[in-house]
């Protein structure tokens, strides 16, 4: 996005992730990639001291990165024995 007034194309969403550590921000970006096709993330320092991380990623809500069946086990509740 070029400025705060512009919107992404239909079907796209700009996501900004802010976290205290790069590892946490990366985990969230990876979770988004499980569900949506996306661009490469862009990383910037965040916070007053610049010690945090801000990631920006564009996700395409019209496409998935893989089959829905591959994602289903991640979503399905597990029974007490731990099986899906």
mmCIF file of N, CA, C and O in Angstrom:
data_model
loop_
_atom_site.group_PDB
_atom_site.id
_atom_site.type_symbol
_atom_site.label_atom_id
_atom_site.label_comp_id
_atom_site.label_asym_id
_atom_site.label_seq_id
_atom_site.Cartn_x
_atom_site.Cartn_y
_atom_site.Cartn_z
ATOM 1 N N UNK A 1 0.838 -1.175 0.000
ATOM 2 C CA UNK A 1 0.000 0.000 0.000
ATOM 3 C C UNK A 1 0.878 1.231 0.000
ATOM 4 O O UNK A 1 1.859 1.306 0.716
ATOM 5 N N UNK A 2 0.471 2.200 -0.768
ATOM 6 C CA UNK A 2 1.263 3.424 -0.866
ATOM 7 C C UNK A 2 0.963 4.409 0.242
ATOM 8 O O UNK A 2 1.830 5.135 0.685
ATOM 9 N N UNK A 3 -0.287 4.479 0.673
ATOM 10 C CA UNK A 3 -0.632 5.380 1.765
ATOM 11 C C UNK A 3 -1.820 4.808 2.527
ATOM 12 O O UNK A 3 -2.394 3.801 2.152
ATOM 13 N N UNK A 4 -2.190 5.470 3.617
ATOM 14 C CA UNK A 4 -3.269 4.967 4.459
ATOM 15 C C UNK A 4 -4.633 5.023 3.790
ATOM 16 O O UNK A 4 -5.563 4.366 4.222
ATOM 17 N N UNK A 5 -4.798 5.820 2.721
ATOM 18 C CA UNK A 5 -6.084 5.968 2.064
ATOM 19 C C UNK A 5 -6.293 4.954 0.944
ATOM 20 O O UNK A 5 -7.410 4.756 0.501
ATOM 21 N N UNK A 6 -5.246 4.334 0.454
ATOM 22 C CA UNK A 6 -5.404 3.376 -0.636
ATOM 23 C C UNK A 6 -5.780 2.012 -0.080
ATOM 24 O O UNK A 6 -5.436 1.650 1.036
ATOM 25 N N UNK A 7 -6.509 1.271 -0.873
ATOM 26 C CA UNK A 7 -6.926 -0.071 -0.474
ATOM 27 C C UNK A 7 -6.268 -1.089 -1.389
ATOM 28 O O UNK A 7 -6.022 -0.810 -2.555
ATOM 29 N N UNK A 8 -6.004 -2.284 -0.877
ATOM 30 C CA UNK A 8 -5.469 -3.335 -1.744
ATOM 31 C C UNK A 8 -6.536 -3.760 -2.754
ATOM 32 O O UNK A 8 -7.719 -3.464 -2.586
ATOM 33 N N UNK A 9 -6.125 -4.454 -3.775
ATOM 34 C CA UNK A 9 -7.049 -4.956 -4.790
ATOM 35 C C UNK A 9 -8.068 -5.899 -4.151
ATOM 36 O O UNK A 9 -7.795 -6.489 -3.097
ATOM 37 N N UNK A 10 -9.239 -6.057 -4.767
ATOM 38 C CA UNK A 10 -10.232 -6.994 -4.227
ATOM 39 C C UNK A 10 -9.627 -8.383 -4.039
ATOM 40 O O UNK A 10 -8.887 -8.872 -4.879
ATOM 41 N N UNK A 11 -9.921 -8.991 -2.909
ATOM 42 C CA UNK A 11 -9.399 -10.317 -2.597
ATOM 43 C C UNK A 11 -8.070 -10.307 -1.874
ATOM 44 O O UNK A 11 -7.639 -11.322 -1.356
ATOM 45 N N UNK A 12 -7.403 -9.159 -1.821
ATOM 46 C CA UNK A 12 -6.118 -9.049 -1.124
ATOM 47 C C UNK A 12 -6.324 -8.340 0.208
ATOM 48 O O UNK A 12 -7.204 -7.505 0.346
ATOM 49 N N UNK A 13 -5.491 -8.675 1.178
ATOM 50 C CA UNK A 13 -5.504 -7.992 2.472
ATOM 51 C C UNK A 13 -4.063 -7.727 2.887
ATOM 52 O O UNK A 13 -3.207 -8.605 2.780
ATOM 53 N N UNK A 14 -3.803 -6.517 3.324
ATOM 54 C CA UNK A 14 -2.504 -6.152 3.870
ATOM 55 C C UNK A 14 -2.543 -6.439 5.364
ATOM 56 O O UNK A 14 -3.429 -5.952 6.065
ATOM 57 N N UNK A 15 -1.605 -7.234 5.855
ATOM 58 C CA UNK A 15 -1.570 -7.602 7.262
ATOM 59 C C UNK A 15 -0.282 -7.074 7.864
ATOM 60 O O UNK A 15 0.802 -7.278 7.323
ATOM 61 N N UNK A 16 -0.406 -6.416 8.990
ATOM 62 C CA UNK A 16 0.755 -5.890 9.714
ATOM 63 C C UNK A 16 0.828 -6.612 11.047
ATOM 64 O O UNK A 16 -0.128 -6.606 11.814
ATOM 65 N N UNK A 17 1.960 -7.237 11.309
ATOM 66 C CA UNK A 17 2.171 -7.999 12.545
ATOM 67 C C UNK A 17 3.242 -7.268 13.346
ATOM 68 O O UNK A 17 4.336 -7.031 12.837
ATOM 69 N N UNK A 18 2.940 -6.937 14.584
ATOM 70 C CA UNK A 18 3.909 -6.285 15.450
ATOM 71 C C UNK A 18 4.134 -7.165 16.668
ATOM 72 O O UNK A 18 3.170 -7.590 17.312
ATOM 73 N N UNK A 19 5.392 -7.467 16.959
ATOM 74 C CA UNK A 19 5.719 -8.350 18.078
ATOM 75 C C UNK A 19 7.024 -7.903 18.719
ATOM 76 O O UNK A 19 7.834 -7.211 18.099
ATOM 77 N N UNK A 20 7.227 -8.328 19.957
ATOM 78 C CA UNK A 20 8.452 -7.980 20.670
ATOM 79 C C UNK A 20 9.660 -8.715 20.109
ATOM 80 O O UNK A 20 10.781 -8.229 20.203
ATOM 81 N N UNK A 21 9.428 -9.897 19.510
ATOM 82 C CA UNK A 21 10.566 -10.641 18.970
ATOM 83 C C UNK A 21 10.288 -11.065 17.524
ATOM 84 O O UNK A 21 9.135 -11.316 17.159
ATOM 85 N N UNK A 22 11.328 -11.168 16.719
ATOM 86 C CA UNK A 22 11.153 -11.620 15.341
ATOM 87 C C UNK A 22 10.575 -13.025 15.251
ATOM 88 O O UNK A 22 9.803 -13.326 14.340
ATOM 89 N N UNK A 23 10.918 -13.897 16.200
ATOM 90 C CA UNK A 23 10.417 -15.271 16.173
ATOM 91 C C UNK A 23 8.898 -15.326 16.303
ATOM 92 O O UNK A 23 8.238 -16.102 15.612
ATOM 93 N N UNK A 24 8.347 -14.518 17.178
ATOM 94 C CA UNK A 24 6.899 -14.503 17.368
ATOM 95 C C UNK A 24 6.215 -13.980 16.105
ATOM 96 O O UNK A 24 5.239 -14.571 15.622
ATOM 97 N N UNK A 25 6.718 -12.897 15.544
ATOM 98 C CA UNK A 25 6.142 -12.349 14.317
ATOM 99 C C UNK A 25 6.213 -13.369 13.180
ATOM 100 O O UNK A 25 5.265 -13.533 12.413
ATOM 101 N N UNK A 26 7.312 -14.084 13.084
ATOM 102 C CA UNK A 26 7.498 -15.094 12.041
ATOM 103 C C UNK A 26 6.490 -16.232 12.196
ATOM 104 O O UNK A 26 5.953 -16.730 11.209
ATOM 105 N N UNK A 27 6.207 -16.650 13.430
ATOM 106 C CA UNK A 27 5.235 -17.724 13.657
ATOM 107 C C UNK A 27 3.849 -17.324 13.171
ATOM 108 O O UNK A 27 3.125 -18.125 12.578
ATOM 109 N N UNK A 28 3.469 -16.088 13.402
ATOM 110 C CA UNK A 28 2.167 -15.610 12.943
ATOM 111 C C UNK A 28 2.131 -15.564 11.414
ATOM 112 O O UNK A 28 1.153 -15.985 10.791
ATOM 113 N N UNK A 29 3.204 -15.087 10.803
ATOM 114 C CA UNK A 29 3.277 -15.045 9.342
ATOM 115 C C UNK A 29 3.179 -16.458 8.758
ATOM 116 O O UNK A 29 2.486 -16.686 7.759
ATOM 117 N N UNK A 30 3.822 -17.414 9.388
ATOM 118 C CA UNK A 30 3.749 -18.800 8.913
ATOM 119 C C UNK A 30 2.328 -19.347 9.029
ATOM 120 O O UNK A 30 1.868 -20.075 8.147
ATOM 121 N N UNK A 31 1.633 -19.006 10.101
ATOM 122 C CA UNK A 31 0.252 -19.457 10.263
ATOM 123 C C UNK A 31 -0.631 -18.883 9.156
ATOM 124 O O UNK A 31 -1.465 -19.594 8.585
ATOM 125 N N UNK A 32 -0.442 -17.621 8.827
ATOM 126 C CA UNK A 32 -1.208 -17.013 7.732
ATOM 127 C C UNK A 32 -0.919 -17.716 6.411
ATOM 128 O O UNK A 32 -1.822 -17.934 5.607
ATOM 129 N N UNK A 33 0.318 -18.087 6.191
ATOM 130 C CA UNK A 33 0.689 -18.762 4.942
ATOM 131 C C UNK A 33 0.071 -20.149 4.825
ATOM 132 O O UNK A 33 -0.045 -20.676 3.731
ATOM 133 N N UNK A 34 -0.295 -20.744 5.940
ATOM 134 C CA UNK A 34 -0.978 -22.049 5.887
ATOM 135 C C UNK A 34 -2.359 -21.903 5.272
ATOM 136 O O UNK A 34 -2.889 -22.839 4.706
ATOM 137 N N UNK A 35 -2.966 -20.742 5.432
ATOM 138 C CA UNK A 35 -4.332 -20.520 4.988
ATOM 139 C C UNK A 35 -4.448 -19.764 3.677
ATOM 140 O O UNK A 35 -5.406 -19.952 2.941
ATOM 141 N N UNK A 36 -3.510 -18.867 3.415
ATOM 142 C CA UNK A 36 -3.638 -17.985 2.260
ATOM 143 C C UNK A 36 -2.337 -17.937 1.467
ATOM 144 O O UNK A 36 -1.250 -17.978 2.042
ATOM 145 N N UNK A 37 -2.485 -17.801 0.156
ATOM 146 C CA UNK A 37 -1.323 -17.492 -0.666
ATOM 147 C C UNK A 37 -0.880 -16.086 -0.252
ATOM 148 O O UNK A 37 -1.702 -15.250 0.116
ATOM 149 N N UNK A 38 0.413 -15.831 -0.273
ATOM 150 C CA UNK A 38 0.885 -14.526 0.203
ATOM 151 C C UNK A 38 2.166 -14.111 -0.489
ATOM 152 O O UNK A 38 2.843 -14.910 -1.116
ATOM 153 N N UNK A 39 2.479 -12.832 -0.325
ATOM 154 C CA UNK A 39 3.736 -12.289 -0.820
ATOM 155 C C UNK A 39 4.822 -12.556 0.213
ATOM 156 O O UNK A 39 4.546 -12.990 1.327
ATOM 157 N N UNK A 40 6.048 -12.267 -0.156
ATOM 158 C CA UNK A 40 7.133 -12.310 0.824
ATOM 159 C C UNK A 40 6.882 -11.210 1.842
ATOM 160 O O UNK A 40 6.445 -10.120 1.506
ATOM 161 N N UNK A 41 7.157 -11.512 3.076
ATOM 162 C CA UNK A 41 6.976 -10.511 4.124
ATOM 163 C C UNK A 41 8.080 -9.474 4.075
ATOM 164 O O UNK A 41 9.163 -9.730 3.601
ATOM 165 N N UNK A 42 7.745 -8.307 4.559
ATOM 166 C CA UNK A 42 8.714 -7.226 4.703
ATOM 167 C C UNK A 42 8.862 -6.970 6.197
ATOM 168 O O UNK A 42 7.880 -6.929 6.915
ATOM 169 N N UNK A 43 10.078 -6.804 6.666
ATOM 170 C CA UNK A 43 10.341 -6.675 8.095
ATOM 171 C C UNK A 43 10.915 -5.293 8.406
ATOM 172 O O UNK A 43 11.761 -4.787 7.664
ATOM 173 N N UNK A 44 10.440 -4.723 9.494
ATOM 174 C CA UNK A 44 10.891 -3.402 9.936
ATOM 175 C C UNK A 44 11.074 -3.417 11.449
ATOM 176 O O UNK A 44 10.395 -4.170 12.145
ATOM 177 N N UNK A 45 11.943 -2.571 11.985
ATOM 178 C CA UNK A 45 12.037 -2.440 13.441
ATOM 179 C C UNK A 45 10.736 -1.838 13.984
ATOM 180 O O UNK A 45 10.064 -1.084 13.284
ATOM 181 N N UNK A 46 10.393 -2.171 15.216
ATOM 182 C CA UNK A 46 9.175 -1.647 15.834
ATOM 183 C C UNK A 46 9.451 -1.277 17.280
ATOM 184 O O UNK A 46 10.419 -1.730 17.879
ATOM 185 N N UNK A 47 8.579 -0.479 17.820
ATOM 186 C CA UNK A 47 8.711 -0.053 19.212
ATOM 187 C C UNK A 47 9.588 1.172 19.338
ATOM 188 O O UNK A 47 10.329 1.534 18.422
ATOM 189 N N UNK A 48 9.509 1.797 20.467
ATOM 190 C CA UNK A 48 10.273 3.032 20.687
ATOM 191 C C UNK A 48 11.774 2.823 20.590
ATOM 192 O O UNK A 48 12.505 3.641 20.071
ATOM 193 N N UNK A 49 12.242 1.677 21.072
ATOM 194 C CA UNK A 49 13.684 1.417 21.027
ATOM 195 C C UNK A 49 14.098 0.731 19.734
ATOM 196 O O UNK A 49 15.284 0.559 19.475
ATOM 197 N N UNK A 50 13.105 0.308 18.940
ATOM 198 C CA UNK A 50 13.426 -0.392 17.703
ATOM 199 C C UNK A 50 13.804 -1.842 17.911
ATOM 200 O O UNK A 50 14.276 -2.506 16.997
ATOM 201 N N UNK A 51 13.582 -2.359 19.121
ATOM 202 C CA UNK A 51 13.971 -3.743 19.412
ATOM 203 C C UNK A 51 12.897 -4.751 19.017
ATOM 204 O O UNK A 51 13.164 -5.944 18.977
ATOM 205 N N UNK A 52 11.679 -4.278 18.721
ATOM 206 C CA UNK A 52 10.604 -5.168 18.288
ATOM 207 C C UNK A 52 10.658 -5.369 16.780
ATOM 208 O O UNK A 52 11.549 -4.879 16.085
ATOM 209 N N UNK A 53 9.698 -6.094 16.270
ATOM 210 C CA UNK A 53 9.632 -6.396 14.845
ATOM 211 C C UNK A 53 8.238 -6.124 14.325
ATOM 212 O O UNK A 53 7.247 -6.475 14.966
ATOM 213 N N UNK A 54 8.161 -5.517 13.163
ATOM 214 C CA UNK A 54 6.897 -5.350 12.457
ATOM 215 C C UNK A 54 7.053 -6.031 11.103
ATOM 216 O O UNK A 54 7.988 -5.731 10.363
ATOM 217 N N UNK A 55 6.175 -6.962 10.813
ATOM 218 C CA UNK A 55 6.167 -7.625 9.517
ATOM 219 C C UNK A 55 4.946 -7.154 8.753
ATOM 220 O O UNK A 55 3.878 -6.976 9.328
ATOM 221 N N UNK A 56 5.108 -6.956 7.480
ATOM 222 C CA UNK A 56 3.990 -6.654 6.601
ATOM 223 C C UNK A 56 3.936 -7.750 5.558
ATOM 224 O O UNK A 56 4.965 -8.150 5.005
ATOM 225 N N UNK A 57 2.736 -8.247 5.322
ATOM 226 C CA UNK A 57 2.544 -9.329 4.369
ATOM 227 C C UNK A 57 1.220 -9.076 3.654
ATOM 228 O O UNK A 57 0.275 -8.572 4.257
ATOM 229 N N UNK A 58 1.160 -9.376 2.380
ATOM 230 C CA UNK A 58 -0.080 -9.281 1.620
ATOM 231 C C UNK A 58 -0.601 -10.686 1.403
ATOM 232 O O UNK A 58 0.132 -11.544 0.900
ATOM 233 N N UNK A 59 -1.844 -10.933 1.818
ATOM 234 C CA UNK A 59 -2.434 -12.251 1.621
ATOM 235 C C UNK A 59 -3.521 -12.164 0.561
ATOM 236 O O UNK A 59 -4.209 -11.156 0.430
ATOM 237 N N UNK A 60 -3.636 -13.232 -0.219
ATOM 238 C CA UNK A 60 -4.635 -13.337 -1.272
ATOM 239 C C UNK A 60 -5.718 -14.273 -0.763
ATOM 240 O O UNK A 60 -5.508 -15.479 -0.670
ATOM 241 N N UNK A 61 -6.874 -13.710 -0.423
ATOM 242 C CA UNK A 61 -7.947 -14.506 0.156
ATOM 243 C C UNK A 61 -8.691 -15.334 -0.877
ATOM 244 O O UNK A 61 -9.543 -16.140 -0.516
ATOM 245 N N UNK A 62 -8.368 -15.159 -2.150
ATOM 246 C CA UNK A 62 -9.039 -15.922 -3.196
ATOM 247 C C UNK A 62 -8.318 -17.222 -3.527
ATOM 248 O O UNK A 62 -8.840 -18.057 -4.238
ATOM 249 N N UNK A 63 -7.105 -17.378 -3.018
ATOM 250 C CA UNK A 63 -6.317 -18.591 -3.287
ATOM 251 C C UNK A 63 -5.782 -19.146 -1.985
ATOM 252 O O UNK A 63 -5.468 -18.417 -1.070
ATOM 253 N N UNK A 64 -5.646 -20.459 -1.928
ATOM 254 C CA UNK A 64 -5.018 -21.099 -0.784
ATOM 255 C C UNK A 64 -3.669 -21.643 -1.223
ATOM 256 O O UNK A 64 -3.477 -21.950 -2.400
ATOM 257 N N UNK A 65 -2.725 -21.771 -0.308
ATOM 258 C CA UNK A 65 -1.410 -22.266 -0.683
ATOM 259 C C UNK A 65 -1.378 -23.753 -0.982
ATOM 260 O O UNK A 65 -0.473 -24.241 -1.623
ATOM 261 N N UNK A 66 -2.350 -24.503 -0.495
ATOM 262 C CA UNK A 66 -2.400 -25.946 -0.709
ATOM 263 C C UNK A 66 -3.821 -26.427 -0.571
ATOM 264 O O UNK A 66 -4.752 -25.631 -0.487
ATOM 265 N N UNK A 67 -4.004 -27.710 -0.522
ATOM 266 C CA UNK A 67 -5.364 -28.251 -0.427
ATOM 267 C C UNK A 67 -5.925 -28.038 0.972
ATOM 268 O O UNK A 67 -5.202 -28.040 1.960
ATOM 269 N N UNK A 68 -7.223 -27.888 1.049
ATOM 270 C CA UNK A 68 -7.890 -27.692 2.342
ATOM 271 C C UNK A 68 -7.740 -28.928 3.217
ATOM 272 O O UNK A 68 -7.657 -28.824 4.435
ATOM 273 N N UNK A 69 -7.691 -30.112 2.610
ATOM 274 C CA UNK A 69 -7.565 -31.325 3.409
ATOM 275 C C UNK A 69 -6.231 -31.382 4.138
ATOM 276 O O UNK A 69 -6.137 -31.964 5.209
ATOM 277 N N UNK A 70 -5.207 -30.770 3.571
ATOM 278 C CA UNK A 70 -3.909 -30.750 4.241
ATOM 279 C C UNK A 70 -3.954 -29.864 5.475
ATOM 280 O O UNK A 70 -3.208 -30.072 6.421
ATOM 281 N N UNK A 71 -4.855 -28.881 5.486
ATOM 282 C CA UNK A 71 -4.962 -27.966 6.619
ATOM 283 C C UNK A 71 -5.913 -28.494 7.689
ATOM 284 O O UNK A 71 -5.818 -28.121 8.839
ATOM 285 N N UNK A 72 -6.806 -29.351 7.328
ATOM 286 C CA UNK A 72 -7.846 -29.808 8.245
ATOM 287 C C UNK A 72 -7.318 -30.383 9.554
ATOM 288 O O UNK A 72 -7.851 -30.048 10.606
ATOM 289 N N UNK A 73 -6.285 -31.232 9.566
ATOM 290 C CA UNK A 73 -5.824 -31.763 10.855
ATOM 291 C C UNK A 73 -5.373 -30.673 11.826
ATOM 292 O O UNK A 73 -5.496 -30.817 13.035
ATOM 293 N N UNK A 74 -4.877 -29.590 11.316
ATOM 294 C CA UNK A 74 -4.434 -28.494 12.174
ATOM 295 C C UNK A 74 -5.635 -27.852 12.862
ATOM 296 O O UNK A 74 -5.549 -27.382 13.983
ATOM 297 N N UNK A 75 -6.801 -27.855 12.198
ATOM 298 C CA UNK A 75 -8.004 -27.226 12.736
ATOM 299 C C UNK A 75 -8.833 -28.152 13.610
ATOM 300 O O UNK A 75 -9.501 -27.711 14.520
ATOM 301 N N UNK A 76 -8.816 -29.418 13.295
ATOM 302 C CA UNK A 76 -9.720 -30.351 13.955
ATOM 303 C C UNK A 76 -9.389 -30.496 15.433
ATOM 304 O O UNK A 76 -8.233 -30.597 15.813
ATOM 305 N N UNK A 77 -10.431 -30.507 16.284
ATOM 306 C CA UNK A 77 -10.175 -30.724 17.712
ATOM 307 C C UNK A 77 -9.693 -32.146 17.941
ATOM 308 O O UNK A 77 -10.075 -33.070 17.241
ATOM 309 N N UNK A 78 -8.855 -32.303 18.901
ATOM 310 C CA UNK A 78 -8.308 -33.628 19.217
ATOM 311 C C UNK A 78 -9.104 -34.218 20.374
ATOM 312 O O UNK A 78 -9.525 -33.512 21.287
ATOM 313 N N UNK A 79 -9.266 -35.540 20.320
ATOM 314 C CA UNK A 79 -9.925 -36.176 21.446
ATOM 315 C C UNK A 79 -8.920 -36.355 22.581
ATOM 316 O O UNK A 79 -7.753 -35.966 22.468
ATOM 317 N N UNK A 80 -9.336 -36.932 23.674
ATOM 318 C CA UNK A 80 -8.466 -37.071 24.851
ATOM 319 C C UNK A 80 -7.237 -37.905 24.581
ATOM 320 O O UNK A 80 -6.211 -37.718 25.203
ATOM 321 N N UNK A 81 -7.313 -38.822 23.612
ATOM 322 C CA UNK A 81 -6.163 -39.676 23.293
ATOM 323 C C UNK A 81 -5.179 -38.952 22.389
ATOM 324 O O UNK A 81 -4.094 -39.434 22.136
ATOM 325 N N UNK A 82 -5.565 -37.777 21.866
ATOM 326 C CA UNK A 82 -4.670 -37.000 21.025
ATOM 327 C C UNK A 82 -4.831 -37.264 19.549
ATOM 328 O O UNK A 82 -4.122 -36.704 18.740
ATOM 329 N N UNK A 83 -5.808 -38.116 19.161
ATOM 330 C CA UNK A 83 -6.007 -38.358 17.739
ATOM 331 C C UNK A 83 -7.041 -37.407 17.193
ATOM 332 O O UNK A 83 -7.860 -36.863 17.934
ATOM 333 N N UNK A 84 -7.002 -37.230 15.886
ATOM 334 C CA UNK A 84 -7.918 -36.288 15.237
ATOM 335 C C UNK A 84 -9.228 -36.951 14.946
ATOM 336 O O UNK A 84 -9.347 -38.053 14.609
#
